[in-house]
DNA sequence: CCGCATCCGTCACGATACTG
DNA sequence: CAGTATCGTGACGGATGCGG
């Protein structure tokens, strides 16, 4: 895997330019429910219904949509059991793990400081 | 400054519950333009017009709205010079710096991997 | 019973014009 | 230069219903 050594200068050639592909991925990750789904999956693999219940307030439609995008981006792995009743498990891929490794510190900080911020 | 980072269990009492105040802050930070404005300001203080040009694609309305929210949350400091023509500088507060410290690694990773992800 | 698709309302967003 | 006001559109999101 190619890991560019240069810490890209985000302010010049990166995310700030409208045409930059990272804008797309950014929108996926920072979508209303994307972050929460990733956080939920960061601890353990979960079934559809479990996700639905853990991520409070998400509608079925949005959960499905969010999961589809995250799966397409290769962050989430979907494993469907062809049983009756059906069972589908969602888990993080290695790439998804890399992402949440960077995401969780941010979330923890926000959670810890939210009270003070809104005060 | 309080930096006790209790690794809050995000999956039980945190961001996943609908009533959690961190949901509000999360929405502010991950708003369509919030992240990009924070990244732009992470390198240097900027004037209104500079921000408008750096964050490509942002409309005046959205920039104003985003800045207002970020200022209310205490992430961004607004300094207006009562001159003609007017001059307004925006910069990160200490709290905003704490936030971007956690945000930038995420952004760098996304920028570096976006190509591969969308492929 | 679990997962997904379709319909439809709402509001966030962008374009434009205007003010201090 | 730095915003504010108004309006039209389109995407997002919730409720409902179907398929396996």
mmCIF file of N, CA and C in Angstrom, chain A residues 14-117:
data_model
loop_
_atom_site.group_PDB
_atom_site.id
_atom_site.type_symbol
_atom_site.label_atom_id
_atom_site.label_comp_id
_atom_site.label_asym_id
_atom_site.label_seq_id
_atom_site.Cartn_x
_atom_site.Cartn_y
_atom_site.Cartn_z
ATOM 1 N N UNK A 14 -5.671 20.527 -1.096
ATOM 2 C CA UNK A 14 -6.485 19.449 -0.561
ATOM 3 C C UNK A 14 -7.961 19.694 -0.579
ATOM 4 N N UNK A 15 -8.521 19.464 0.543
ATOM 5 C CA UNK A 15 -9.960 19.388 0.725
ATOM 6 C C UNK A 15 -10.678 20.698 0.410
ATOM 7 N N UNK A 16 -9.947 21.780 0.396
ATOM 8 C CA UNK A 16 -10.612 23.068 0.236
ATOM 9 C C UNK A 16 -10.978 23.368 -1.212
ATOM 10 N N UNK A 17 -10.354 22.659 -2.140
ATOM 11 C CA UNK A 17 -10.716 22.888 -3.540
ATOM 12 C C UNK A 17 -11.955 22.086 -3.893
ATOM 13 N N UNK A 18 -12.851 22.748 -4.567
ATOM 14 C CA UNK A 18 -14.176 22.178 -4.807
ATOM 15 C C UNK A 18 -14.114 20.850 -5.536
ATOM 16 N N UNK A 19 -13.139 20.691 -6.421
ATOM 17 C CA UNK A 19 -13.098 19.510 -7.270
ATOM 18 C C UNK A 19 -12.409 18.329 -6.596
ATOM 19 N N UNK A 20 -11.829 18.550 -5.455
ATOM 20 C CA UNK A 20 -11.066 17.501 -4.790
ATOM 21 C C UNK A 20 -11.959 16.317 -4.433
ATOM 22 N N UNK A 21 -11.542 15.115 -4.834
ATOM 23 C CA UNK A 21 -12.358 13.929 -4.553
ATOM 24 C C UNK A 21 -12.585 13.717 -3.066
ATOM 25 N N UNK A 22 -11.702 14.222 -2.240
ATOM 26 C CA UNK A 22 -11.884 14.015 -0.802
ATOM 27 C C UNK A 22 -13.159 14.667 -0.295
ATOM 28 N N UNK A 23 -13.649 15.656 -1.051
ATOM 29 C CA UNK A 23 -14.933 16.256 -0.685
ATOM 30 C C UNK A 23 -16.034 15.204 -0.627
ATOM 31 N N UNK A 24 -16.002 14.298 -1.589
ATOM 32 C CA UNK A 24 -17.008 13.234 -1.645
ATOM 33 C C UNK A 24 -16.927 12.367 -0.402
ATOM 34 N N UNK A 25 -15.745 11.867 -0.136
ATOM 35 C CA UNK A 25 -15.560 10.982 1.012
ATOM 36 C C UNK A 25 -15.899 11.715 2.305
ATOM 37 N N UNK A 26 -15.495 12.962 2.366
ATOM 38 C CA UNK A 26 -15.805 13.765 3.550
ATOM 39 C C UNK A 26 -17.310 13.831 3.783
ATOM 40 N N UNK A 27 -18.043 14.072 2.716
ATOM 41 C CA UNK A 27 -19.496 14.138 2.852
ATOM 42 C C UNK A 27 -20.068 12.806 3.335
ATOM 43 N N UNK A 28 -19.511 11.715 2.848
ATOM 44 C CA UNK A 28 -19.987 10.404 3.280
ATOM 45 C C UNK A 28 -19.748 10.215 4.770
ATOM 46 N N UNK A 29 -18.525 10.517 5.173
ATOM 47 C CA UNK A 29 -18.144 10.261 6.562
ATOM 48 C C UNK A 29 -18.877 11.199 7.517
ATOM 49 N N UNK A 30 -18.968 12.463 7.142
ATOM 50 C CA UNK A 30 -19.595 13.438 8.032
ATOM 51 C C UNK A 30 -21.094 13.555 7.795
ATOM 52 N N UNK A 31 -21.646 12.627 7.038
ATOM 53 C CA UNK A 31 -23.090 12.656 6.854
ATOM 54 C C UNK A 31 -23.772 12.488 8.204
ATOM 55 N N UNK A 32 -24.973 12.957 8.257
ATOM 56 C CA UNK A 32 -25.696 12.997 9.538
ATOM 57 C C UNK A 32 -25.544 11.721 10.355
ATOM 58 N N UNK A 33 -25.674 10.570 9.709
ATOM 59 C CA UNK A 33 -25.644 9.318 10.461
ATOM 60 C C UNK A 33 -24.361 8.527 10.278
ATOM 61 N N UNK A 34 -23.570 8.889 9.289
ATOM 62 C CA UNK A 34 -22.346 8.147 9.001
ATOM 63 C C UNK A 34 -21.431 8.035 10.207
ATOM 64 N N UNK A 35 -21.188 9.161 10.843
ATOM 65 C CA UNK A 35 -20.299 9.168 11.997
ATOM 66 C C UNK A 35 -20.819 8.242 13.086
ATOM 67 N N UNK A 36 -22.120 8.334 13.363
ATOM 68 C CA UNK A 36 -22.686 7.573 14.464
ATOM 69 C C UNK A 36 -22.638 6.074 14.188
ATOM 70 N N UNK A 37 -22.892 5.703 12.929
ATOM 71 C CA UNK A 37 -22.817 4.287 12.579
ATOM 72 C C UNK A 37 -21.390 3.780 12.754
ATOM 73 N N UNK A 38 -20.436 4.582 12.306
ATOM 74 C CA UNK A 38 -19.037 4.167 12.440
ATOM 75 C C UNK A 38 -18.643 4.015 13.910
ATOM 76 N N UNK A 39 -19.107 4.940 14.735
ATOM 77 C CA UNK A 39 -18.814 4.844 16.165
ATOM 78 C C UNK A 39 -19.431 3.577 16.744
ATOM 79 N N UNK A 40 -20.678 3.331 16.364
ATOM 80 C CA UNK A 40 -21.362 2.148 16.891
ATOM 81 C C UNK A 40 -20.610 0.871 16.517
ATOM 82 N N UNK A 41 -20.130 0.835 15.280
ATOM 83 C CA UNK A 41 -19.440 -0.369 14.815
ATOM 84 C C UNK A 41 -18.001 -0.439 15.309
ATOM 85 N N UNK A 42 -17.507 0.652 15.840
ATOM 86 C CA UNK A 42 -16.099 0.671 16.245
ATOM 87 C C UNK A 42 -15.853 -0.272 17.416
ATOM 88 N N UNK A 43 -16.886 -0.513 18.186
ATOM 89 C CA UNK A 43 -16.701 -1.372 19.347
ATOM 90 C C UNK A 43 -16.905 -2.839 19.008
ATOM 91 N N UNK A 44 -17.901 -3.097 18.171
ATOM 92 C CA UNK A 44 -18.214 -4.486 17.876
ATOM 93 C C UNK A 44 -19.040 -4.584 16.599
ATOM 94 N N UNK A 45 -18.983 -5.720 16.004
ATOM 95 C CA UNK A 45 -19.849 -6.033 14.876
ATOM 96 C C UNK A 45 -21.290 -6.061 15.353
ATOM 97 N N UNK A 46 -22.192 -5.587 14.508
ATOM 98 C CA UNK A 46 -23.592 -5.477 14.925
ATOM 99 C C UNK A 46 -24.534 -5.932 13.828
ATOM 100 N N UNK A 47 -25.682 -6.420 14.256
ATOM 101 C CA UNK A 47 -26.741 -6.765 13.313
ATOM 102 C C UNK A 47 -27.536 -5.512 12.980
ATOM 103 N N UNK A 48 -28.306 -5.620 11.915
ATOM 104 C CA UNK A 48 -29.146 -4.509 11.479
ATOM 105 C C UNK A 48 -29.995 -3.944 12.622
ATOM 106 N N UNK A 49 -30.738 -4.804 13.253
ATOM 107 C CA UNK A 49 -31.649 -4.367 14.305
ATOM 108 C C UNK A 49 -30.904 -3.740 15.478
ATOM 109 N N UNK A 50 -29.741 -4.300 15.755
ATOM 110 C CA UNK A 50 -28.943 -3.744 16.848
ATOM 111 C C UNK A 50 -28.484 -2.332 16.503
ATOM 112 N N UNK A 51 -28.023 -2.156 15.288
ATOM 113 C CA UNK A 51 -27.614 -0.828 14.833
ATOM 114 C C UNK A 51 -28.782 0.135 14.934
ATOM 115 N N UNK A 52 -29.912 -0.324 14.447
ATOM 116 C CA UNK A 52 -31.108 0.510 14.447
ATOM 117 C C UNK A 52 -31.433 1.004 15.855
ATOM 118 N N UNK A 53 -31.267 0.132 16.816
ATOM 119 C CA UNK A 53 -31.580 0.498 18.187
ATOM 120 C C UNK A 53 -30.474 1.326 18.834
ATOM 121 N N UNK A 54 -29.234 1.022 18.494
ATOM 122 C CA UNK A 54 -28.118 1.745 19.126
ATOM 123 C C UNK A 54 -28.040 3.187 18.654
ATOM 124 N N UNK A 55 -28.158 3.369 17.344
ATOM 125 C CA UNK A 55 -28.088 4.719 16.803
ATOM 126 C C UNK A 55 -29.471 5.350 16.925
ATOM 127 N N UNK A 56 -29.730 5.896 18.068
ATOM 128 C CA UNK A 56 -31.075 6.376 18.386
ATOM 129 C C UNK A 56 -31.518 7.485 17.445
ATOM 130 N N UNK A 57 -32.712 7.309 16.917
ATOM 131 C CA UNK A 57 -33.285 8.349 16.078
ATOM 132 C C UNK A 57 -33.130 8.103 14.591
ATOM 133 N N UNK A 58 -32.304 7.154 14.221
ATOM 134 C CA UNK A 58 -32.113 6.903 12.790
ATOM 135 C C UNK A 58 -33.319 6.151 12.230
ATOM 136 N N UNK A 59 -33.745 6.564 11.053
ATOM 137 C CA UNK A 59 -34.838 5.850 10.406
ATOM 138 C C UNK A 59 -34.277 4.671 9.622
ATOM 139 N N UNK A 60 -35.156 3.748 9.282
ATOM 140 C CA UNK A 60 -34.676 2.590 8.532
ATOM 141 C C UNK A 60 -34.073 3.014 7.204
ATOM 142 N N UNK A 61 -34.733 3.943 6.584
ATOM 143 C CA UNK A 61 -34.252 4.395 5.283
ATOM 144 C C UNK A 61 -32.843 4.957 5.377
ATOM 145 N N UNK A 62 -32.644 5.839 6.329
ATOM 146 C CA UNK A 62 -31.348 6.486 6.475
ATOM 147 C C UNK A 62 -30.272 5.499 6.876
ATOM 148 N N UNK A 63 -30.640 4.534 7.711
ATOM 149 C CA UNK A 63 -29.663 3.519 8.102
ATOM 150 C C UNK A 63 -29.233 2.705 6.894
ATOM 151 N N UNK A 64 -30.221 2.307 6.094
ATOM 152 C CA UNK A 64 -29.904 1.531 4.896
ATOM 153 C C UNK A 64 -29.007 2.337 3.963
ATOM 154 N N UNK A 65 -29.394 3.580 3.737
ATOM 155 C CA UNK A 65 -28.648 4.439 2.824
ATOM 156 C C UNK A 65 -27.214 4.650 3.324
ATOM 157 N N UNK A 66 -27.121 4.955 4.604
ATOM 158 C CA UNK A 66 -25.812 5.201 5.196
ATOM 159 C C UNK A 66 -24.920 3.971 5.088
ATOM 160 N N UNK A 67 -25.489 2.820 5.413
ATOM 161 C CA UNK A 67 -24.708 1.591 5.362
ATOM 162 C C UNK A 67 -24.257 1.282 3.938
ATOM 163 N N UNK A 68 -25.121 1.563 2.985
ATOM 164 C CA UNK A 68 -24.777 1.292 1.591
ATOM 165 C C UNK A 68 -23.582 2.131 1.160
ATOM 166 N N UNK A 69 -23.615 3.392 1.520
ATOM 167 C CA UNK A 69 -22.511 4.281 1.166
ATOM 168 C C UNK A 69 -21.223 3.847 1.853
ATOM 169 N N UNK A 70 -21.327 3.567 3.131
ATOM 170 C CA UNK A 70 -20.131 3.175 3.879
ATOM 171 C C UNK A 70 -19.578 1.843 3.369
ATOM 172 N N UNK A 71 -20.483 1.001 2.890
ATOM 173 C CA UNK A 71 -20.022 -0.262 2.338
ATOM 174 C C UNK A 71 -19.317 -0.033 0.997
ATOM 175 N N UNK A 72 -19.911 0.816 0.178
ATOM 176 C CA UNK A 72 -19.306 1.124 -1.119
ATOM 177 C C UNK A 72 -17.933 1.754 -0.963
ATOM 178 N N UNK A 73 -17.785 2.570 0.041
ATOM 179 C CA UNK A 73 -16.498 3.210 0.285
ATOM 180 C C UNK A 73 -15.495 2.254 0.930
ATOM 181 N N UNK A 74 -15.974 1.075 1.257
ATOM 182 C CA UNK A 74 -15.069 0.078 1.817
ATOM 183 C C UNK A 74 -14.767 0.263 3.288
ATOM 184 N N UNK A 75 -15.631 0.951 3.991
ATOM 185 C CA UNK A 75 -15.430 1.137 5.423
ATOM 186 C C UNK A 75 -16.137 0.046 6.232
ATOM 187 N N UNK A 76 -17.219 -0.441 5.659
ATOM 188 C CA UNK A 76 -18.067 -1.386 6.380
ATOM 189 C C UNK A 76 -18.230 -2.665 5.569
ATOM 190 N N UNK A 77 -18.179 -3.789 6.269
ATOM 191 C CA UNK A 77 -18.381 -5.080 5.630
ATOM 192 C C UNK A 77 -19.766 -5.610 5.975
ATOM 193 N N UNK A 78 -20.473 -6.047 4.942
ATOM 194 C CA UNK A 78 -21.826 -6.546 5.132
ATOM 195 C C UNK A 78 -21.830 -8.047 4.890
ATOM 196 N N UNK A 79 -22.303 -8.799 5.876
ATOM 197 C CA UNK A 79 -22.354 -10.252 5.746
ATOM 198 C C UNK A 79 -23.776 -10.717 5.984
ATOM 199 N N UNK A 80 -24.397 -11.217 4.909
ATOM 200 C CA UNK A 80 -25.789 -11.638 5.010
ATOM 201 C C UNK A 80 -25.876 -13.156 5.100
ATOM 202 N N UNK A 81 -26.632 -13.614 6.068
ATOM 203 C CA UNK A 81 -26.902 -15.047 6.189
ATOM 204 C C UNK A 81 -28.226 -15.339 5.485
ATOM 205 N N UNK A 82 -28.211 -16.276 4.551
ATOM 206 C CA UNK A 82 -29.449 -16.591 3.810
ATOM 207 C C UNK A 82 -30.353 -17.506 4.619
ATOM 208 N N UNK A 83 -30.665 -17.115 5.825
ATOM 209 C CA UNK A 83 -31.494 -17.935 6.697
ATOM 210 C C UNK A 83 -32.878 -17.324 6.836
ATOM 211 N N UNK A 84 -33.769 -18.054 7.452
ATOM 212 C CA UNK A 84 -35.082 -17.532 7.804
ATOM 213 C C UNK A 84 -35.250 -17.631 9.309
ATOM 214 N N UNK A 85 -35.430 -16.511 9.979
ATOM 215 C CA UNK A 85 -35.422 -15.151 9.453
ATOM 216 C C UNK A 85 -34.018 -14.717 9.074
ATOM 217 N N UNK A 86 -33.911 -13.759 8.166
ATOM 218 C CA UNK A 86 -32.597 -13.330 7.695
ATOM 219 C C UNK A 86 -31.776 -12.709 8.803
ATOM 220 N N UNK A 87 -30.485 -12.775 8.631
ATOM 221 C CA UNK A 87 -29.570 -12.158 9.588
ATOM 222 C C UNK A 87 -28.447 -11.510 8.816
ATOM 223 N N UNK A 88 -28.206 -10.234 9.101
ATOM 224 C CA UNK A 88 -27.135 -9.509 8.427
ATOM 225 C C UNK A 88 -26.254 -8.846 9.467
ATOM 226 N N UNK A 89 -24.981 -9.132 9.369
ATOM 227 C CA UNK A 89 -24.037 -8.517 10.304
ATOM 228 C C UNK A 89 -23.199 -7.472 9.599
ATOM 229 N N UNK A 90 -22.974 -6.388 10.300
ATOM 230 C CA UNK A 90 -22.130 -5.310 9.791
ATOM 231 C C UNK A 90 -20.912 -5.154 10.694
ATOM 232 N N UNK A 91 -19.767 -4.971 10.041
ATOM 233 C CA UNK A 91 -18.550 -4.769 10.819
ATOM 234 C C UNK A 91 -17.624 -3.823 10.067
ATOM 235 N N UNK A 92 -16.623 -3.342 10.749
ATOM 236 C CA UNK A 92 -15.659 -2.453 10.106
ATOM 237 C C UNK A 92 -14.651 -3.267 9.304
ATOM 238 N N UNK A 93 -14.290 -2.753 8.142
ATOM 239 C CA UNK A 93 -13.162 -3.326 7.415
ATOM 240 C C UNK A 93 -11.877 -2.752 8.001
ATOM 241 N N UNK A 94 -10.748 -3.205 7.484
ATOM 242 C CA UNK A 94 -9.475 -2.632 7.948
ATOM 243 C C UNK A 94 -9.438 -1.132 7.662
ATOM 244 N N UNK A 95 -9.919 -0.787 6.499
ATOM 245 C CA UNK A 95 -9.948 0.637 6.142
ATOM 246 C C UNK A 95 -10.872 1.417 7.076
ATOM 247 N N UNK A 96 -11.999 0.812 7.396
ATOM 248 C CA UNK A 96 -12.928 1.443 8.324
ATOM 249 C C UNK A 96 -12.296 1.613 9.693
ATOM 250 N N UNK A 97 -11.490 0.654 10.073
ATOM 251 C CA UNK A 97 -10.797 0.723 11.363
ATOM 252 C C UNK A 97 -9.809 1.883 11.366
ATOM 253 N N UNK A 98 -9.090 2.018 10.256
ATOM 254 C CA UNK A 98 -8.147 3.149 10.140
ATOM 255 C C UNK A 98 -8.885 4.468 10.317
ATOM 256 N N UNK A 99 -10.058 4.529 9.709
ATOM 257 C CA UNK A 99 -10.845 5.757 9.787
ATOM 258 C C UNK A 99 -11.306 6.028 11.220
ATOM 259 N N UNK A 100 -11.889 5.032 11.846
ATOM 260 C CA UNK A 100 -12.401 5.247 13.201
ATOM 261 C C UNK A 100 -11.274 5.512 14.194
ATOM 262 N N UNK A 101 -10.083 4.980 13.899
ATOM 263 C CA UNK A 101 -8.952 5.310 14.768
ATOM 264 C C UNK A 101 -8.754 6.819 14.838
ATOM 265 N N UNK A 102 -9.025 7.494 13.714
ATOM 266 C CA UNK A 102 -8.886 8.954 13.691
ATOM 267 C C UNK A 102 -10.156 9.659 14.135
ATOM 268 N N UNK A 103 -11.254 8.951 14.020
ATOM 269 C CA UNK A 103 -12.544 9.565 14.308
ATOM 270 C C UNK A 103 -12.862 9.564 15.807
ATOM 271 N N UNK A 104 -12.504 8.494 16.477
ATOM 272 C CA UNK A 104 -12.898 8.343 17.876
ATOM 273 C C UNK A 104 -12.327 9.419 18.794
ATOM 274 N N UNK A 105 -11.058 9.783 18.643
ATOM 275 C CA UNK A 105 -10.556 10.859 19.507
ATOM 276 C C UNK A 105 -11.380 12.133 19.364
ATOM 277 N N UNK A 106 -11.762 12.433 18.149
ATOM 278 C CA UNK A 106 -12.596 13.613 17.910
ATOM 279 C C UNK A 106 -13.937 13.482 18.619
ATOM 280 N N UNK A 107 -14.545 12.329 18.467
ATOM 281 C CA UNK A 107 -15.850 12.113 19.085
ATOM 282 C C UNK A 107 -15.761 12.170 20.599
ATOM 283 N N UNK A 108 -14.713 11.603 21.137
ATOM 284 C CA UNK A 108 -14.560 11.614 22.592
ATOM 285 C C UNK A 108 -14.402 13.047 23.103
ATOM 286 N N UNK A 109 -13.640 13.824 22.366
ATOM 287 C CA UNK A 109 -13.453 15.217 22.779
ATOM 288 C C UNK A 109 -14.783 15.973 22.725
ATOM 289 N N UNK A 110 -15.511 15.789 21.656
ATOM 290 C CA UNK A 110 -16.803 16.461 21.518
ATOM 291 C C UNK A 110 -17.749 16.052 22.636
ATOM 292 N N UNK A 111 -17.825 14.767 22.890
ATOM 293 C CA UNK A 111 -18.706 14.283 23.949
ATOM 294 C C UNK A 111 -18.301 14.863 25.302
ATOM 295 N N UNK A 112 -17.015 14.909 25.542
ATOM 296 C CA UNK A 112 -16.533 15.384 26.835
ATOM 297 C C UNK A 112 -16.776 16.877 27.006
ATOM 298 N N UNK A 113 -16.758 17.628 25.911
ATOM 299 C CA UNK A 113 -16.834 19.081 26.013
ATOM 300 C C UNK A 113 -18.175 19.666 25.627
ATOM 301 N N UNK A 114 -19.080 18.823 25.166
ATOM 302 C CA UNK A 114 -20.349 19.326 24.643
ATOM 303 C C UNK A 114 -21.086 20.187 25.659
ATOM 304 N N UNK A 115 -21.137 19.729 26.894
ATOM 305 C CA UNK A 115 -21.849 20.466 27.924
ATOM 306 C C UNK A 115 -21.328 21.882 28.065
ATOM 307 N N UNK A 116 -20.029 21.997 28.160
ATOM 308 C CA UNK A 116 -19.413 23.308 28.334
ATOM 309 C C UNK A 116 -19.616 24.191 27.108
ATOM 310 N N UNK A 117 -19.586 23.587 25.963
ATOM 311 C CA UNK A 117 -19.702 24.340 24.715
ATOM 312 C C UNK A 117 -21.091 24.955 24.569
#
